[in-house]
mmCIF file of C-alpha atoms in Angstrom:
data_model
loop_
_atom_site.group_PDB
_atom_site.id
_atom_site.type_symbol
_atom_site.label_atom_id
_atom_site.label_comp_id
_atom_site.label_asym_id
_atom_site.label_seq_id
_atom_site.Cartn_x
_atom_site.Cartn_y
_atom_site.Cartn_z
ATOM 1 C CA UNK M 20 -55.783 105.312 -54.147
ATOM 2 C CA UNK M 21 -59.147 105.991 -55.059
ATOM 3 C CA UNK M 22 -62.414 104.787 -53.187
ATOM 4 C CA UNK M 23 -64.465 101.970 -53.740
ATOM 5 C CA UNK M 24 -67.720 101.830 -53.250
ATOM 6 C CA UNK M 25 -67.725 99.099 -50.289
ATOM 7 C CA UNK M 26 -65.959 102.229 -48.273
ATOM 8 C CA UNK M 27 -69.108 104.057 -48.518
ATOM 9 C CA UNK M 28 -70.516 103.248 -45.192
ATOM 10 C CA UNK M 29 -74.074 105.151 -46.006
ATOM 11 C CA UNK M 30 -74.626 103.388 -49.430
ATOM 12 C CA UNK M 31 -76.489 100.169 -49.278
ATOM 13 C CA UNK M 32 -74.689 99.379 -52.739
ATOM 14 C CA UNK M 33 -71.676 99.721 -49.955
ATOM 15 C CA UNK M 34 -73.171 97.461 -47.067
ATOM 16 C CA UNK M 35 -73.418 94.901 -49.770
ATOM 17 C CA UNK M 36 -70.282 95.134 -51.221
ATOM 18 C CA UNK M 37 -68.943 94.724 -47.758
ATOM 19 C CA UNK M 38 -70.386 91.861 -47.411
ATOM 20 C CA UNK M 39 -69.345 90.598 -51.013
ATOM 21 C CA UNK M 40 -65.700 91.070 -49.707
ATOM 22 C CA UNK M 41 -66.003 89.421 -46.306
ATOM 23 C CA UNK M 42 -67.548 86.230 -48.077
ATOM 24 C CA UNK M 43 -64.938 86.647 -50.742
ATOM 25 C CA UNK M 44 -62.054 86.721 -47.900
ATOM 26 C CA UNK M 45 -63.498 83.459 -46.355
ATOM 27 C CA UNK M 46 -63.623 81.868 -49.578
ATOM 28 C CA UNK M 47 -59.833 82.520 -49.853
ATOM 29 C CA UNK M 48 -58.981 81.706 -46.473
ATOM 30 C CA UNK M 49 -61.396 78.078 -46.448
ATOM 31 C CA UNK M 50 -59.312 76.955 -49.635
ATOM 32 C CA UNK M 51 -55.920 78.095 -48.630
ATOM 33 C CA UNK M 52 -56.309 75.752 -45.741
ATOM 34 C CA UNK M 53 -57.674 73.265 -47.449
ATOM 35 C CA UNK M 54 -54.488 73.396 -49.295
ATOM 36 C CA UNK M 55 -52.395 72.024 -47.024
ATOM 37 C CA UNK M 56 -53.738 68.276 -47.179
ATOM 38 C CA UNK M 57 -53.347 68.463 -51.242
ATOM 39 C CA UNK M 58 -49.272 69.937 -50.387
ATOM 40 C CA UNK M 59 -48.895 67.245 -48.118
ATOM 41 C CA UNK M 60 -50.119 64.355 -50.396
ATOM 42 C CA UNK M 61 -48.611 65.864 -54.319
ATOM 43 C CA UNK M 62 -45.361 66.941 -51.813
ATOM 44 C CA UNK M 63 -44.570 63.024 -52.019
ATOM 45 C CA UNK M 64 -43.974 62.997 -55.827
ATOM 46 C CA UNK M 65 -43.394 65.920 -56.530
ATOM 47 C CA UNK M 66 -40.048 68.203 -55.821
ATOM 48 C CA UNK M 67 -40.529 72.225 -54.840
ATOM 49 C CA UNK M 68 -40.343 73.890 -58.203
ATOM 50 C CA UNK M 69 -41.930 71.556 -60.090
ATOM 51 C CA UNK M 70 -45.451 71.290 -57.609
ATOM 52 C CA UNK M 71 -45.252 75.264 -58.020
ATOM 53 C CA UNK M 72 -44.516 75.529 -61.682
ATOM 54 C CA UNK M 73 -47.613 72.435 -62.160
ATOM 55 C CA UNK M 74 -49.954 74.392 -59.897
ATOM 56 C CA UNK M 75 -48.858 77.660 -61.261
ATOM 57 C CA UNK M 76 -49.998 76.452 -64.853
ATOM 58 C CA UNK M 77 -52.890 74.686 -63.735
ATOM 59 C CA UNK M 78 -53.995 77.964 -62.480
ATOM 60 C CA UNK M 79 -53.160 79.916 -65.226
ATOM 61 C CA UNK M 80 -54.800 77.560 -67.665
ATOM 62 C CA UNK M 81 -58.491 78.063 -65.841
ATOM 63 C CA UNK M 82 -57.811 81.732 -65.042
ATOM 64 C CA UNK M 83 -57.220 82.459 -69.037
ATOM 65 C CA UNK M 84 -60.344 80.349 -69.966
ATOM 66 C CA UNK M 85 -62.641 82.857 -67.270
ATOM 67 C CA UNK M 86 -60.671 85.772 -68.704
ATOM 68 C CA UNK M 87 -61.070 84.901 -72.292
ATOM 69 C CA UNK M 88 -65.192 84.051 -71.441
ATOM 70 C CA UNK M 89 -65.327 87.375 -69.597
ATOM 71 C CA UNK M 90 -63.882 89.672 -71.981
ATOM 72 C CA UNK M 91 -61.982 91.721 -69.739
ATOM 73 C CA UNK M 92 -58.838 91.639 -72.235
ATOM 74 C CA UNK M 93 -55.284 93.048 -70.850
ATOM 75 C CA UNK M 94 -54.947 95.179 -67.683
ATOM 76 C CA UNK M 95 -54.030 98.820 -68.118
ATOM 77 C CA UNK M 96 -50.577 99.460 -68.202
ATOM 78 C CA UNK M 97 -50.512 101.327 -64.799
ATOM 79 C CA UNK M 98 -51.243 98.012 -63.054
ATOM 80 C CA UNK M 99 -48.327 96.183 -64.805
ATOM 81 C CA UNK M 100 -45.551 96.399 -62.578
ATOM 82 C CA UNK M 101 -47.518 95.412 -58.821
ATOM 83 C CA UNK M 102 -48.639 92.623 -61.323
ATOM 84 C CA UNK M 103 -45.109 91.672 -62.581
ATOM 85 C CA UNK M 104 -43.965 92.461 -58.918
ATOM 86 C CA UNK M 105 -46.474 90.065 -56.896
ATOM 87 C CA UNK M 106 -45.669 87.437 -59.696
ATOM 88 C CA UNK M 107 -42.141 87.234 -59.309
ATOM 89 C CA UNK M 108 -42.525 87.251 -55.670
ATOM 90 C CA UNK M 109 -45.950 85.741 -54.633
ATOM 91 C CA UNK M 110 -46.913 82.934 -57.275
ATOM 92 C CA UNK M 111 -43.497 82.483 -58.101
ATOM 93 C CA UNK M 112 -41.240 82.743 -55.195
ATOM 94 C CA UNK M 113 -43.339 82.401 -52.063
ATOM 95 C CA UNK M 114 -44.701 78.705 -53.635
ATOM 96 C CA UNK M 115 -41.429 77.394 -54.458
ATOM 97 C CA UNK M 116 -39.794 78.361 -50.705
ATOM 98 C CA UNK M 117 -42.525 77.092 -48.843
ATOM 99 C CA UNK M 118 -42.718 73.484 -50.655
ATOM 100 C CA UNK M 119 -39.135 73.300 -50.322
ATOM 101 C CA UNK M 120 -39.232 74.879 -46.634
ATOM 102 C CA UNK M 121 -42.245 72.433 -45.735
ATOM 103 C CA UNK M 122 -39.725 69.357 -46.498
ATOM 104 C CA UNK M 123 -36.695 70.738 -44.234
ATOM 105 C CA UNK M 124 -38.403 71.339 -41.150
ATOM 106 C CA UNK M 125 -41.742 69.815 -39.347
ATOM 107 C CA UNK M 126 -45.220 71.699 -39.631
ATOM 108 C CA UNK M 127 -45.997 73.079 -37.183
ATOM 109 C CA UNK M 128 -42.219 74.680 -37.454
ATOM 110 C CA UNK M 129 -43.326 76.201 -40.904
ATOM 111 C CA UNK M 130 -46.454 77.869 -39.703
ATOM 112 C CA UNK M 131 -45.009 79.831 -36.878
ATOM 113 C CA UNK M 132 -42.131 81.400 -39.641
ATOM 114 C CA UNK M 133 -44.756 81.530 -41.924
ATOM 115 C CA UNK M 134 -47.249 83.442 -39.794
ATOM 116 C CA UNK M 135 -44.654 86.325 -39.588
ATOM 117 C CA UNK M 136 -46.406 87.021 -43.412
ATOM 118 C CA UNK M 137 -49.336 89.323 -41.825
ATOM 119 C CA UNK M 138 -47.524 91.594 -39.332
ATOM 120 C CA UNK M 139 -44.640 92.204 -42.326
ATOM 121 C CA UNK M 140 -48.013 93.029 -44.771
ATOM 122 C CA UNK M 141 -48.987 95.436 -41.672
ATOM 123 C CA UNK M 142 -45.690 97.091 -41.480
ATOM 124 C CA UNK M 143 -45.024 96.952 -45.537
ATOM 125 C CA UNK M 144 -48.246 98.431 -45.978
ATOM 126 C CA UNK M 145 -48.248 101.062 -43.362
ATOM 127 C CA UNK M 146 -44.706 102.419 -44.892
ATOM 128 C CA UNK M 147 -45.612 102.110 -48.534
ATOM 129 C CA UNK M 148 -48.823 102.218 -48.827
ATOM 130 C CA UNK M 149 -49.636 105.084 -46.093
ATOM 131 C CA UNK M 150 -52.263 102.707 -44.535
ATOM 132 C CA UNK M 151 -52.818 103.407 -40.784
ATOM 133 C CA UNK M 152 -52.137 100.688 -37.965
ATOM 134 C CA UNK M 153 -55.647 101.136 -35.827
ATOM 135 C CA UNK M 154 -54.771 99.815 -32.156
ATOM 136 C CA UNK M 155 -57.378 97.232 -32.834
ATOM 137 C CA UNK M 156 -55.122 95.976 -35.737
ATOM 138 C CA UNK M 157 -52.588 95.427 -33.535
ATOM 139 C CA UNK M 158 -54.222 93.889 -30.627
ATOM 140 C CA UNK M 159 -55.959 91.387 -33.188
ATOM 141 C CA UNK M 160 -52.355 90.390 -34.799
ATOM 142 C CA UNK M 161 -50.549 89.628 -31.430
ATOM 143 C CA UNK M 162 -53.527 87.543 -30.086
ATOM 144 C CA UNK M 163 -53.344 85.113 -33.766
ATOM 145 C CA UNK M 164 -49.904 85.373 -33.413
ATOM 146 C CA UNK M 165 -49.839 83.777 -30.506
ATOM 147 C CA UNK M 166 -52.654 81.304 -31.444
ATOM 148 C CA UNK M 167 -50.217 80.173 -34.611
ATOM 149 C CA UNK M 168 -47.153 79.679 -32.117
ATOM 150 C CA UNK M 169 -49.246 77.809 -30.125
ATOM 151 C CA UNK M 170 -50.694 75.645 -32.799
ATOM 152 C CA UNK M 171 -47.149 75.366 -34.040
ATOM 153 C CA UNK M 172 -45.659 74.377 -30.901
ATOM 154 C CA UNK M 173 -48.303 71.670 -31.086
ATOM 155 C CA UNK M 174 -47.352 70.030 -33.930
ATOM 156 C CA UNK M 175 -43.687 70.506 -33.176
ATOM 157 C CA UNK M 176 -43.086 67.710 -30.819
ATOM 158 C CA UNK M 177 -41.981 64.963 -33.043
ATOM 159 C CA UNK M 178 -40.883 66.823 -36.123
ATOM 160 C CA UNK M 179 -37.317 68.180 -37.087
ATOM 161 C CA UNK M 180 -36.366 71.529 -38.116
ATOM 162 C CA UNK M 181 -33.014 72.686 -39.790
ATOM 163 C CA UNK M 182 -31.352 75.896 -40.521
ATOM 164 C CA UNK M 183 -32.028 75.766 -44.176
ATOM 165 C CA UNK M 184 -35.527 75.256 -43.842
ATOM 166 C CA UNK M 185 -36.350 77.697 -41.317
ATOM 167 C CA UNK M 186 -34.780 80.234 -43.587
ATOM 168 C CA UNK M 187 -36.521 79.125 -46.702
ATOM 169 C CA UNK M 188 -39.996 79.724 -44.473
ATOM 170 C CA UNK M 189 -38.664 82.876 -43.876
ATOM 171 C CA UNK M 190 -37.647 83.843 -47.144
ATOM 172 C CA UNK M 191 -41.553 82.409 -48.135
ATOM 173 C CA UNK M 192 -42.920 84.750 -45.410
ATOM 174 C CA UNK M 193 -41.200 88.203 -46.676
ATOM 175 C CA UNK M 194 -41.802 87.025 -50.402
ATOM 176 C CA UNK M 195 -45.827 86.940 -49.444
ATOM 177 C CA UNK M 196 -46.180 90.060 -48.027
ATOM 178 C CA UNK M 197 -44.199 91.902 -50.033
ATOM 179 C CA UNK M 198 -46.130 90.308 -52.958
ATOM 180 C CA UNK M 199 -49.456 91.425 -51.115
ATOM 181 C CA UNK M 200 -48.304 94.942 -50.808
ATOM 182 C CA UNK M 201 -47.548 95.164 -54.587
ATOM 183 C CA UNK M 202 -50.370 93.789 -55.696
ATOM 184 C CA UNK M 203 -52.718 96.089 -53.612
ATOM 185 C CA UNK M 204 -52.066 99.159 -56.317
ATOM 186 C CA UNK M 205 -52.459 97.582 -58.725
ATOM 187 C CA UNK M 206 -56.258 96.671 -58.251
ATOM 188 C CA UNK M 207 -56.712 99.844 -58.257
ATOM 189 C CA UNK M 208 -56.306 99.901 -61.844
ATOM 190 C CA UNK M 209 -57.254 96.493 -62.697
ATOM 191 C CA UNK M 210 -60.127 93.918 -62.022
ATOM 192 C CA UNK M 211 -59.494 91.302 -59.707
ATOM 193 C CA UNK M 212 -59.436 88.706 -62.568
ATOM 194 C CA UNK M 213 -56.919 90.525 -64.793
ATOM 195 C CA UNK M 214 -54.748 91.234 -61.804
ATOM 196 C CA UNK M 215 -54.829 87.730 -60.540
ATOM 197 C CA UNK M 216 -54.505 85.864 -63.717
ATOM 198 C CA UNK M 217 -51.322 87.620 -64.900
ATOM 199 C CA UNK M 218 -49.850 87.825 -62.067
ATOM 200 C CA UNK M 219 -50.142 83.628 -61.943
ATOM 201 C CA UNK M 220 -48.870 83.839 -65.560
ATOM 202 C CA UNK M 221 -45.793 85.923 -64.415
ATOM 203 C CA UNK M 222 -45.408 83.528 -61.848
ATOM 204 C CA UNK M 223 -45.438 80.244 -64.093
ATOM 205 C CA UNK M 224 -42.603 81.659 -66.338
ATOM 206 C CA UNK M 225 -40.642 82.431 -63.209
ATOM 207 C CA UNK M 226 -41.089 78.709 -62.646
ATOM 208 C CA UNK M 227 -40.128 77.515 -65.736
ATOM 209 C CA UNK M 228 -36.345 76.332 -65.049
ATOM 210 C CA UNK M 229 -38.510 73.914 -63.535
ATOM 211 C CA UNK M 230 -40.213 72.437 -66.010
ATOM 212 C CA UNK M 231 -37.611 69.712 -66.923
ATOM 213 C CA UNK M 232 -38.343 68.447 -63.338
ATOM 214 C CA UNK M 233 -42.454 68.653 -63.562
ATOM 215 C CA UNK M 234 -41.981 66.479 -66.935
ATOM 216 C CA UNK M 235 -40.192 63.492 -65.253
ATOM 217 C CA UNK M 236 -41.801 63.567 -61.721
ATOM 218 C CA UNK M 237 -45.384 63.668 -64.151
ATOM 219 C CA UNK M 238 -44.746 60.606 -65.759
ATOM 220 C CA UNK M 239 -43.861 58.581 -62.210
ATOM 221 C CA UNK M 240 -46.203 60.251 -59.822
ATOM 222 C CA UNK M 241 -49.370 58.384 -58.795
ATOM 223 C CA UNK M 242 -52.730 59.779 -60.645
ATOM 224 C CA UNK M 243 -53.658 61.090 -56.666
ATOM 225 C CA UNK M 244 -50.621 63.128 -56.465
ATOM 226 C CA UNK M 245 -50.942 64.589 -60.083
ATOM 227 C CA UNK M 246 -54.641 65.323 -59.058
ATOM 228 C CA UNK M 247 -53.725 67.571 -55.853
ATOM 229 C CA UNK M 248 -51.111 69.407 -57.581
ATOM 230 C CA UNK M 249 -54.309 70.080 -60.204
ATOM 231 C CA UNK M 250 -56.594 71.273 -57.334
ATOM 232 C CA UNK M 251 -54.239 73.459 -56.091
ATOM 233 C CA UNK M 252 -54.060 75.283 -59.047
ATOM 234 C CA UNK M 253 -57.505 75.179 -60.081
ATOM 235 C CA UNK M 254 -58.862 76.361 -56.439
ATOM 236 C CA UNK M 255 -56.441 77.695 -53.617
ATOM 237 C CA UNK M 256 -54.854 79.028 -56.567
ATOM 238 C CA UNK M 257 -57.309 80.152 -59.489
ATOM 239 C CA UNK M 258 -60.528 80.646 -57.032
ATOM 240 C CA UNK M 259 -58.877 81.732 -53.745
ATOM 241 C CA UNK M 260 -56.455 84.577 -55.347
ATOM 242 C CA UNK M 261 -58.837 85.969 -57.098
ATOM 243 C CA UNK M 262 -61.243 85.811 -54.573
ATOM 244 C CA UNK M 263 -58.390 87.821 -52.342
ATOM 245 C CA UNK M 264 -57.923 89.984 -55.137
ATOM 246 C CA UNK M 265 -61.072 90.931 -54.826
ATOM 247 C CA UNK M 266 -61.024 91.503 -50.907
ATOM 248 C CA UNK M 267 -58.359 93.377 -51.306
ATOM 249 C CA UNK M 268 -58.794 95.739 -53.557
ATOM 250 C CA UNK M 269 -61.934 96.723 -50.820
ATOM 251 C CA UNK M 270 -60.036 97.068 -47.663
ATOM 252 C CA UNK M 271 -56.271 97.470 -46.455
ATOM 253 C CA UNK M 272 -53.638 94.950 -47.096
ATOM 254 C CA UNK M 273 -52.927 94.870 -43.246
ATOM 255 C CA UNK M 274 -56.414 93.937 -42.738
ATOM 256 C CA UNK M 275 -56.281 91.301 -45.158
ATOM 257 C CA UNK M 276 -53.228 89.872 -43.956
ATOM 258 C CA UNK M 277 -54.672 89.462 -40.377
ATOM 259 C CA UNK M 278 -57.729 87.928 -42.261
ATOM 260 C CA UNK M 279 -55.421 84.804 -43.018
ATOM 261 C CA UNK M 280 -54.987 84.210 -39.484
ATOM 262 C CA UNK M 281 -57.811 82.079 -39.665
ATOM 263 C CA UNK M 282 -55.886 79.560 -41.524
ATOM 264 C CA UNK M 283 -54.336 77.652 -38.921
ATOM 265 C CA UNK M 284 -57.522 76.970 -36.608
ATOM 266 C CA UNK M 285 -59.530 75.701 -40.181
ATOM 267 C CA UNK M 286 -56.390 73.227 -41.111
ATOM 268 C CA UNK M 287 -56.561 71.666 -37.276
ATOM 269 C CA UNK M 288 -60.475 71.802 -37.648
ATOM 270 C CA UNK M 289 -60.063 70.106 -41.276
ATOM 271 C CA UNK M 290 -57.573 67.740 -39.984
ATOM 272 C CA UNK M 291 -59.811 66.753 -37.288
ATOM 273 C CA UNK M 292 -62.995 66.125 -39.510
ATOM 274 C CA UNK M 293 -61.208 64.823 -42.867
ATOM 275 C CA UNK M 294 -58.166 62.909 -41.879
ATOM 276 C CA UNK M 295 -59.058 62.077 -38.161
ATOM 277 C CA UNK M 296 -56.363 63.770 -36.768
ATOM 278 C CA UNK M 297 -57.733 64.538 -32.950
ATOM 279 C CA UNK M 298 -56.068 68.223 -32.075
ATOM 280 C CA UNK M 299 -54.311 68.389 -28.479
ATOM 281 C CA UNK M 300 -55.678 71.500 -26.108
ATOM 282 C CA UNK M 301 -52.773 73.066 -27.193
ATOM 283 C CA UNK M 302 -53.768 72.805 -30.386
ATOM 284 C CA UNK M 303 -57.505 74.199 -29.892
ATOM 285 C CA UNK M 304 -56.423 76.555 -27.454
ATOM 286 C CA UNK M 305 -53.749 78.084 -30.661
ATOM 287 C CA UNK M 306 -57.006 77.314 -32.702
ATOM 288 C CA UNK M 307 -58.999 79.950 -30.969
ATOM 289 C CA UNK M 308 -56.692 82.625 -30.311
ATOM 290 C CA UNK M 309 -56.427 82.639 -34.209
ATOM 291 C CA UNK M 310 -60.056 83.276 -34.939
ATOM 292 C CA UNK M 311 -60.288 85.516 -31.770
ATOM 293 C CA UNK M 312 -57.579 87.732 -32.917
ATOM 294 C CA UNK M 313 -59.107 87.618 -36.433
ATOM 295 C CA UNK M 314 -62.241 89.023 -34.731
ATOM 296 C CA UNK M 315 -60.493 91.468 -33.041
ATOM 297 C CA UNK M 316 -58.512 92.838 -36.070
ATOM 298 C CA UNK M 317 -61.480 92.857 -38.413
ATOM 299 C CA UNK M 318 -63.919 95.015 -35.890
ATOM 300 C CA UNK M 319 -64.474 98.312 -35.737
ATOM 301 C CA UNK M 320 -65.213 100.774 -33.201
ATOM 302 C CA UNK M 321 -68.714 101.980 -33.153
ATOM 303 C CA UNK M 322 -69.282 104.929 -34.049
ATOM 304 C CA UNK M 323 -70.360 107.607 -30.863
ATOM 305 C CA UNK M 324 -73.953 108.099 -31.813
ATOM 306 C CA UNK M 325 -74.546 103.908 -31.361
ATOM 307 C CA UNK M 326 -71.631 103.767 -28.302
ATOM 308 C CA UNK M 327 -73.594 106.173 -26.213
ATOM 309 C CA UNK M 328 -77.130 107.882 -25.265
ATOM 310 C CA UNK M 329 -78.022 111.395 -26.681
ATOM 311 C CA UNK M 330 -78.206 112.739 -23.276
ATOM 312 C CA UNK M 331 -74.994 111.628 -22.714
ATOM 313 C CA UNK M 332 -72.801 112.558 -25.480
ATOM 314 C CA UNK M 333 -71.432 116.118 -24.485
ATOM 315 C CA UNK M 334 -70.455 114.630 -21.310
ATOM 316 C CA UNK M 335 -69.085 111.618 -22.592
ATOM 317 C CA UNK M 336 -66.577 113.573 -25.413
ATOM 318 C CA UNK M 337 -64.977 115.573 -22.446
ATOM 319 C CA UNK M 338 -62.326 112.900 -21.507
ATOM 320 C CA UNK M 339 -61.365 111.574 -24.978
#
């Protein structure tokens, strides 16, 4: 895995290539939350597979236009199968569970077997990918961990879970990270763009023993439902991968996984502004935890020459 240059701590080219991906990751992580009001409202006319396969093409569609505009052509061959991999399992599989999983059991059910997505990344990534698990890592998972269950437990009170749909949350859960963990070799031979825009292509023909379904359900759903299913391809899906591809390809897959943490305290902070949907202390307790943890996992220890004094620093080395 080679280098890039945002791992260059001394280069300024690096400092602002840092920052590049940190803006990039809160792109991804503002529209996959905002993704959850447009699931909720196309969910009502349209079934699992057929909401994937329509967002999946939708995607696809704008993501080939950018490609085509950009000139970037086909990714090497080396980057082919985490490509065909994260396809199969993250634009393909992952999508389909979790609409389908989102209709068996309540909400805030799905985002505490959901949330098990960034601690598998973690592990996934630290067997197959040789990345490290820094303490800090670790610390920051367990505290959003416990800010999802909390938020989940929240929104738990009136819904209904079954077995089916608990496992279909998991199944969406290991389909994502391992999808994650594929894809992270292979931007290291492709762009961002290429990577993401195939990968949704291999996705959509995954789909496709769905498109019977997406033809009927088009021609009865309201023009609102059609449109969310059209926004979630065209932003959490087009916009937000590649903006994760992009992240990605600049930092760990662990530490992007714990980056998506943040998800749950902007949907109850969305909720609240857009739909009016006052969160419990429970709730904004969860809500916090979240973004703490994210906080926590994203930091990194400073280095000795800014943690202590010259005068001090022979002394200080002795005990560690």
């Amino acid at each position: 895995m080679t280098d890039s240059p945002a791992t260059s701590p001394a280069s300024p080219t690096s400092h602002a290539g840092s920052r590049l991906a940190i803006a990039a990751a809160g792109v991804t992580v503002v529209l996959w939350a905002s993704a959850f009001v447009s699931i909720r409202s196309a969910g009502e006319a349209y079934s699992p597979g057929a909401l994937a396969l329509g967002r999946l093409l939708s995607g696809a569609l704008v993501l080939g236009v950018v490609l085509l505009v950009r000139r970037e052509g086909l990714p090497p061959r080396a980057a082919w199968p985490g490509i065909a991999v994260s396809g199969v399992l993250w634009f393909g599989a992952y999508m389909v569970a979790l609409n389908w999983g989102e209709q068996e059991v309540d909400a805030g059910t799905a985002a505490m077997v959901v949330n098990i997505g960034p601690i598998l990344i973690a592990l996934l990534g630290a067997r197959f990918l040789g990345e490290k698990l820094p303490p800090r890592l670790v610390a920051g998972m367990a505290v959003s961990f416990a800010g999802a269950v909390a938020v989940g437990l929240s929104m738990s009170g009136e819904g209904h879970a079954s077995v089916l749909g608990v496992l279909l949350c998991l199944v969406a859960a290991i389909a994502y990270a391992g999808g994650v963990v594929a894809q992270k070799p292979a931007l290291a031979h492709g762009s961002a763009l290429q990577v993401t825009t195939f990968g949704c292509l291999v996705g959509a023909v995954a789909c496709l023993p769905f498109a019977g379904q997406l033809v009927d359900e088009a021609a009865r759903a309201p023009l609102p439902a059609t449109l969310n299913m059209v926004y979630l391809g065209v932003f959490p899906t087009a916009l937000a991968f590649t903006t994760w591809a992009y992240a990605l390809a600049r930092t760990t897959a662990g530490r992007m996984g714990a980056t998506t943490y943040a998800v749950p305290a902007l949907v109850v902070l969305m909720a609240w502004v857009f739909l009016g949907e006052l969160p419990g202390l429970l709730t904004l307790a969860g809500g916090a935890l979240c973004l703490a943890g994210v906080a926590v996992s994203r930091s990194r220890p400073k280095p000795p020459s800014e943690q202590e004094a010259p005068a001090e620093s022979v002394d200080s080395t002795e005990g560690r």
